[in-house]
PDB file of C-alpha atoms in Angstrom:
ATOM      1  CA  MET A 296     -33.936  43.471  27.113  1.00 44.00           C
ATOM      2  CA  THR A 297     -35.261  40.432  28.698  1.00 41.00           C
ATOM      3  CA  TYR A 298     -37.072  39.491  30.961  1.00 40.00           C
ATOM      4  CA  PHE A 299     -38.812  41.776  31.976  1.00 33.00           C
ATOM      5  CA  PHE A 300     -35.803  39.850  30.764  1.00 36.00           C
ATOM      6  CA  LEU A 301     -35.182  42.125  28.660  1.00 34.00           C
ATOM      7  CA  LEU A 302     -32.816  43.761  28.918  1.00 35.00           C
ATOM      8  CA  LEU A 303     -30.881  40.429  29.222  1.00 34.00           C
ATOM      9  CA  ALA A 304     -31.326  39.598  25.688  1.00 35.00           C
ATOM     10  CA  ILE A 305     -29.090  42.386  24.723  1.00 30.00           C
ATOM     11  CA  THR A 306     -26.830  41.968  27.341  1.00 32.00           C
ATOM     12  CA  CYS A 307     -23.704  41.400  24.855  1.00 30.00           C
ATOM     13  CA  THR A 308     -21.146  38.922  25.097  1.00 28.00           C
ATOM     14  CA  ALA A 309     -18.996  37.528  22.317  1.00 26.00           C
ATOM     15  CA  LEU A 310     -18.217  33.966  23.581  1.00 26.00           C
ATOM     16  CA  VAL A 311     -19.798  31.929  25.949  1.00 29.00           C
ATOM     17  CA  TRP A 312     -17.596  29.840  28.315  1.00 27.00           C
ATOM     18  CA  ARG A 313     -20.336  28.188  30.433  1.00 32.00           C
ATOM     19  CA  LYS A 314     -22.265  25.043  30.024  1.00 34.00           C
ATOM     20  CA  VAL A 315     -25.418  25.250  28.739  1.00 36.00           C
ATOM     21  CA  GLY A 316     -28.620  24.347  31.244  1.00 39.00           C
ATOM     22  CA  ALA A 317     -27.882  21.038  33.026  1.00 40.00           C
ATOM     23  CA  SER A 318     -30.791  19.051  31.402  1.00 45.00           C
ATOM     24  CA  ASN A 319     -31.268  20.691  28.145  1.00 43.00           C
ATOM     25  CA  GLY A 320     -27.920  19.856  26.597  1.00 55.00           C
ATOM     26  CA  SER A 321     -28.577  22.689  24.197  1.00 78.00           C
ATOM     27  CA  LEU A 322     -31.033  25.457  23.617  1.00 93.00           C
ATOM     28  CA  ALA A 323     -32.804  26.226  20.566  1.00 92.00           C
ATOM     29  CA  VAL A 324     -31.987  29.990  19.794  1.00 92.00           C
ATOM     30  CA  SER A 325     -33.371  32.005  16.857  1.00 91.00           C
ATOM     31  CA  VAL A 326     -32.558  35.539  16.253  1.00 90.00           C
ATOM     32  CA  LYS A 327     -33.660  37.632  13.383  1.00 92.00           C
ATOM     33  CA  ARG A 328     -32.924  41.361  12.730  1.00 89.00           C
ATOM     34  CA  ASN A 329     -35.459  43.169  10.676  1.00 87.00           C
ATOM     35  CA  HIS A 330     -35.220  46.358   8.983  1.00 83.00           C
ATOM     36  CA  GLU A 331     -38.440  48.335   8.429  1.00 77.00           C
ATOM     37  CA  LYS A 332     -38.783  52.078   7.773  1.00 78.00           C
ATOM     38  CA  GLY A 333     -35.412  52.654   9.106  1.00 78.00           C
ATOM     39  CA  ARG A 334     -35.859  50.630  12.237  1.00 84.00           C
ATOM     40  CA  ILE A 335     -33.863  47.777  13.348  1.00 84.00           C
ATOM     41  CA  LEU A 336     -36.134  45.169  15.209  1.00 90.00           C
ATOM     42  CA  PHE A 337     -34.661  41.983  16.772  1.00 91.00           C
ATOM     43  CA  GLU A 338     -37.105  38.925  16.742  1.00 94.00           C
ATOM     44  CA  ILE A 339     -35.798  36.579  19.451  1.00 94.00           C
ATOM     45  CA  GLN A 340     -36.953  32.739  20.184  1.00 96.00           C
ATOM     46  CA  VAL A 341     -35.073  30.578  22.579  1.00 97.00           C
ATOM     47  CA  SER A 342     -36.289  27.291  24.121  1.00 97.00           C
ATOM     48  CA  GLY A 343     -34.939  24.588  26.607  1.00 97.00           C
ATOM     49  CA  LEU A 344     -35.900  21.860  28.743  1.00 96.00           C
ATOM     50  CA  VAL A 345     -35.740  21.809  32.495  1.00 96.00           C
ATOM     51  CA  ARG A 346     -36.139  19.029  34.815  1.00 94.00           C
ATOM     52  CA  ALA A 347     -38.871  20.511  37.033  1.00 95.00           C
ATOM     53  CA  THR A 348     -42.693  21.225  37.058  1.00 96.00           C
ATOM     54  CA  PRO A 349     -44.076  24.188  35.642  1.00 97.00           C
ATOM     55  CA  GLN A 350     -44.894  25.516  39.212  1.00 97.00           C
ATOM     56  CA  ARG A 351     -41.219  25.373  40.261  1.00 97.00           C
ATOM     57  CA  THR A 352     -40.086  26.978  37.228  1.00 98.00           C
ATOM     58  CA  TRP A 353     -42.866  29.742  37.641  1.00 98.00           C
ATOM     59  CA  ALA A 354     -41.676  30.260  41.229  1.00 98.00           C
ATOM     60  CA  VAL A 355     -38.071  31.168  40.209  1.00 98.00           C
ATOM     61  CA  LEU A 356     -39.381  33.170  37.017  1.00 98.00           C
ATOM     62  CA  THR A 357     -41.649  35.348  39.080  1.00 98.00           C
ATOM     63  CA  ASP A 358     -39.052  35.917  42.103  1.00 98.00           C
ATOM     64  CA  TYR A 359     -38.346  39.270  40.508  1.00 98.00           C
ATOM     65  CA  GLY A 360     -36.248  40.625  43.409  1.00 98.00           C
ATOM     66  CA  ARG A 361     -33.757  37.612  43.154  1.00 98.00           C
ATOM     67  CA  LEU A 362     -33.200  37.505  39.432  1.00 98.00           C
ATOM     68  CA  PRO A 363     -30.088  39.591  39.620  1.00 98.00           C
ATOM     69  CA  GLU A 364     -28.630  36.711  41.617  1.00 98.00           C
ATOM     70  CA  PHE A 365     -28.325  34.549  38.614  1.00 98.00           C
ATOM     71  CA  VAL A 366     -29.296  36.419  35.433  1.00 97.00           C
ATOM     72  CA  PRO A 367     -26.106  37.578  33.734  1.00 94.00           C
ATOM     73  CA  ASP A 368     -25.698  41.461  33.658  1.00 92.00           C
ATOM     74  CA  LEU A 369     -28.875  42.124  35.366  1.00 96.00           C
ATOM     75  CA  LEU A 370     -27.859  44.564  37.907  1.00 97.00           C
ATOM     76  CA  SER A 371     -31.285  45.107  39.750  1.00 98.00           C
ATOM     77  CA  SER A 372     -34.848  43.991  39.479  1.00 99.00           C
ATOM     78  CA  THR A 373     -37.476  45.574  41.665  1.00 98.00           C
ATOM     79  CA  LEU A 374     -41.046  45.358  42.171  1.00 98.00           C
ATOM     80  CA  LEU A 375     -42.879  48.559  41.992  1.00 99.00           C
ATOM     81  CA  SER A 376     -46.366  47.550  42.099  1.00 98.00           C
ATOM     82  CA  ARG A 377     -48.919  44.852  41.814  1.00 98.00           C
ATOM     83  CA  CYS A 378     -52.481  44.757  40.843  1.00 98.00           C
ATOM     84  CA  GLY A 379     -53.660  41.503  40.669  1.00 97.00           C
ATOM     85  CA  ASP A 380     -52.001  39.308  37.845  1.00 98.00           C
ATOM     86  CA  GLU A 381     -50.019  42.778  36.890  1.00 99.00           C
ATOM     87  CA  ALA A 382     -46.680  43.580  38.056  1.00 99.00           C
ATOM     88  CA  ILE A 383     -44.737  46.591  37.220  1.00 99.00           C
ATOM     89  CA  LEU A 384     -40.809  46.164  37.507  1.00 99.00           C
ATOM     90  CA  GLU A 385     -37.826  48.368  37.318  1.00 99.00           C
ATOM     91  CA  GLN A 386     -34.997  46.554  36.039  1.00 98.00           C
ATOM     92  CA  ARG A 387     -31.328  47.843  35.361  1.00 98.00           C
ATOM     93  CA  GLY A 388     -28.435  45.979  33.598  1.00 94.00           C
ATOM     94  CA  SER A 389     -25.860  46.690  31.400  1.00 86.00           C
ATOM     95  CA  ALA A 390     -24.935  45.570  27.742  1.00 75.00           C
ATOM     96  CA  GLY A 391     -21.547  45.268  26.407  1.00 66.00           C
ATOM     97  CA  PHE A 392     -19.169  43.917  23.859  1.00 64.00           C
ATOM     98  CA  LEU A 393     -15.389  44.227  24.056  1.00 65.00           C
ATOM     99  CA  ILE A 394     -14.763  47.313  25.730  1.00 68.00           C
ATOM    100  CA  MET A 395     -17.984  49.152  24.696  1.00 70.00           C
ATOM    101  CA  ARG A 396     -20.848  49.133  27.764  1.00 75.00           C
ATOM    102  CA  GLN A 397     -24.239  50.423  27.819  1.00 83.00           C
ATOM    103  CA  ALA A 398     -26.378  51.097  30.673  1.00 90.00           C
ATOM    104  CA  ILE A 399     -30.005  49.400  30.314  1.00 93.00           C
ATOM    105  CA  HIS A 400     -32.992  50.788  32.280  1.00 97.00           C
ATOM    106  CA  LEU A 401     -36.321  49.364  31.632  1.00 98.00           C
ATOM    107  CA  VAL A 402     -39.630  49.543  33.528  1.00 99.00           C
ATOM    108  CA  VAL A 403     -42.212  46.744  32.193  1.00 99.00           C
ATOM    109  CA  ARG A 404     -45.479  45.657  32.774  1.00 99.00           C
ATOM    110  CA  VAL A 405     -45.649  41.813  33.560  1.00 99.00           C
ATOM    111  CA  THR A 406     -48.877  39.832  33.024  1.00 99.00           C
ATOM    112  CA  GLU A 407     -48.814  36.889  34.716  1.00 99.00           C
ATOM    113  CA  HIS A 408     -51.109  33.831  33.810  1.00 99.00           C
ATOM    114  CA  PRO A 409     -49.876  31.262  36.763  1.00 98.00           C
ATOM    115  CA  PHE A 410     -47.717  28.292  35.637  1.00 98.00           C
ATOM    116  CA  SER A 411     -48.251  28.893  31.861  1.00 98.00           C
ATOM    117  CA  THR A 412     -47.255  32.330  30.568  1.00 99.00           C
ATOM    118  CA  LEU A 413     -45.703  35.611  31.579  1.00 99.00           C
ATOM    119  CA  ASP A 414     -46.510  38.525  28.928  1.00 99.00           C
ATOM    120  CA  VAL A 415     -43.927  41.606  29.326  1.00 99.00           C
ATOM    121  CA  GLU A 416     -44.286  44.825  27.537  1.00 98.00           C
ATOM    122  CA  LEU A 417     -42.299  48.073  27.832  1.00 98.00           C
ATOM    123  CA  VAL A 418     -43.625  50.887  29.782  1.00 99.00           C
ATOM    124  CA  THR A 419     -40.623  53.321  29.797  1.00 98.00           C
ATOM    125  CA  GLY A 420     -37.017  52.830  29.272  1.00 97.00           C
ATOM    126  CA  ASN A 421     -34.018  53.001  26.855  1.00 94.00           C
ATOM    127  CA  MET A 422     -35.606  50.555  24.191  1.00 94.00           C
ATOM    128  CA  LYS A 423     -37.962  52.170  21.584  1.00 95.00           C
ATOM    129  CA  HIS A 424     -39.801  48.675  21.689  1.00 96.00           C
ATOM    130  CA  TYR A 425     -39.734  45.826  23.851  1.00 96.00           C
ATOM    131  CA  ALA A 426     -42.249  42.920  24.201  1.00 98.00           C
ATOM    132  CA  SER A 427     -41.746  39.372  25.252  1.00 98.00           C
ATOM    133  CA  ARG A 428     -43.413  36.151  26.225  1.00 99.00           C
ATOM    134  CA  TRP A 429     -42.473  33.429  28.454  1.00 98.00           C
ATOM    135  CA  GLU A 430     -44.200  29.926  28.127  1.00 99.00           C
ATOM    136  CA  LEU A 431     -44.119  26.903  30.195  1.00 98.00           C
ATOM    137  CA  THR A 432     -44.987  23.905  28.712  1.00 97.00           C
ATOM    138  CA  PRO A 433     -45.311  20.562  30.854  1.00 96.00           C
ATOM    139  CA  VAL A 434     -43.381  17.762  28.932  1.00 93.00           C
ATOM    140  CA  ASP A 435     -43.798  14.108  29.074  1.00 80.00           C
ATOM    141  CA  SER A 436     -40.420  12.947  30.169  1.00 68.00           C
ATOM    142  CA  GLY A 437     -41.112   9.398  28.860  1.00 67.00           C
ATOM    143  CA  ALA A 438     -37.788   7.588  29.889  1.00 61.00           C
ATOM    144  CA  VAL A 439     -36.445  10.465  31.873  1.00 57.00           C
ATOM    145  CA  THR A 440     -37.389  10.479  35.476  1.00 65.00           C
ATOM    146  CA  GLY A 441     -39.493  13.437  36.911  1.00 76.00           C
ATOM    147  CA  ALA A 442     -41.169  16.060  35.609  1.00 87.00           C
ATOM    148  CA  SER A 443     -40.017  18.403  32.971  1.00 94.00           C
ATOM    149  CA  THR A 444     -41.066  21.831  31.395  1.00 96.00           C
ATOM    150  CA  LEU A 445     -40.160  23.447  27.947  1.00 97.00           C
ATOM    151  CA  ILE A 446     -39.494  26.888  28.732  1.00 98.00           C
ATOM    152  CA  THR A 447     -39.909  29.161  25.495  1.00 98.00           C
ATOM    153  CA  TYR A 448     -38.848  32.751  25.481  1.00 98.00           C
ATOM    154  CA  ARG A 449     -40.258  34.937  22.567  1.00 98.00           C
ATOM    155  CA  GLY A 450     -39.523  38.660  22.300  1.00 96.00           C
ATOM    156  CA  SER A 451     -39.084  41.641  19.984  1.00 95.00           C
ATOM    157  CA  MET A 452     -37.057  44.574  20.842  1.00 93.00           C
ATOM    158  CA  GLU A 453     -35.580  47.847  19.329  1.00 93.00           C
ATOM    159  CA  PRO A 454     -32.864  49.408  21.155  1.00 90.00           C
ATOM    160  CA  ASP A 455     -32.646  53.116  21.633  1.00 91.00           C
ATOM    161  CA  PHE A 456     -29.102  53.011  21.520  1.00 84.00           C
ATOM    162  CA  PHE A 457     -26.248  51.758  19.035  1.00 79.00           C
ATOM    163  CA  VAL A 458     -26.016  47.968  18.512  1.00 78.00           C
ATOM    164  CA  PRO A 459     -23.055  47.608  16.101  1.00 75.00           C
ATOM    165  CA  LEU A 460     -24.700  46.377  12.681  1.00 71.00           C
ATOM    166  CA  LEU A 461     -22.280  43.329  11.989  1.00 73.00           C
ATOM    167  CA  LEU A 462     -22.232  41.823  15.443  1.00 76.00           C
ATOM    168  CA  GLY A 463     -25.748  42.948  16.784  1.00 81.00           C
ATOM    169  CA  ARG A 464     -27.578  39.828  15.804  1.00 81.00           C
ATOM    170  CA  ALA A 465     -24.622  37.502  17.291  1.00 80.00           C
ATOM    171  CA  MET A 466     -24.719  39.534  20.424  1.00 81.00           C
ATOM    172  CA  VAL A 467     -28.174  39.087  21.153  1.00 85.00           C
ATOM    173  CA  GLN A 468     -28.162  35.423  20.425  1.00 84.00           C
ATOM    174  CA  SER A 469     -25.302  35.020  23.019  1.00 84.00           C
ATOM    175  CA  ASP A 470     -27.101  36.980  25.430  1.00 86.00           C
ATOM    176  CA  VAL A 471     -30.522  35.034  25.347  1.00 90.00           C
ATOM    177  CA  ARG A 472     -28.503  31.713  25.432  1.00 92.00           C
ATOM    178  CA  LYS A 473     -26.903  32.821  28.610  1.00 92.00           C
ATOM    179  CA  MET A 474     -30.002  34.118  29.999  1.00 93.00           C
ATOM    180  CA  LEU A 475     -32.039  31.075  29.495  1.00 96.00           C
ATOM    181  CA  SER A 476     -29.408  28.699  30.540  1.00 96.00           C
ATOM    182  CA  ALA A 477     -29.037  30.755  33.744  1.00 97.00           C
ATOM    183  CA  VAL A 478     -32.755  30.258  34.507  1.00 97.00           C
ATOM    184  CA  ILE A 479     -32.581  26.656  33.900  1.00 97.00           C
ATOM    185  CA  ASP A 480     -29.536  26.205  36.098  1.00 97.00           C
ATOM    186  CA  GLU A 481     -31.452  28.165  38.958  1.00 98.00           C
ATOM    187  CA  VAL A 482     -34.669  26.122  38.675  1.00 97.00           C
ATOM    188  CA  GLU A 483     -32.850  22.907  38.796  1.00 96.00           C
ATOM    189  CA  ARG A 484     -30.843  24.125  41.886  1.00 96.00           C
ATOM    190  CA  ARG A 485     -33.490  25.343  43.821  1.00 94.00           C
ATOM    191  CA  PRO A 486     -35.266  22.626  45.979  1.00 85.00           C
TER     192      PRO A 486
END
């Protein structure tokens, strides 16, 4: 649900036992569940600050084949094709809560606007709807040494599988927090 990250936002876990991104201290996370005409649509926004330039942040986000190395519950991410600023990715992951697990398979189209935005839309997979946008905004660090970038992820998704009604919002919220925290940690880890 994420990322192309997609599948990640829905990757479900009840508790997060890891430190949130090294430089951000905390992430701003908002998940709303909207009911329209019998549909359940999750609207997601999460943002955090990373101590890195937009260029370095971009390099991590667009290193599609290596995403499973650091994004929780993303099992594979394969670049199927590229044409100019568009990439088609196939991603496989899993979502789960307690003993329930759900395989997630998505093919997404990523439109790249270098160093500023990545627009992601569902081509096929086990979501009825999935679209997201990653935004990179340079930040004047003021007293903080070095460049910083605000990473914002906005997305909407409608799973084509069961998500527990009472826990769905909390599961998605936990997952997007873990996803962005993992991205921030990886950006700051890489030279």
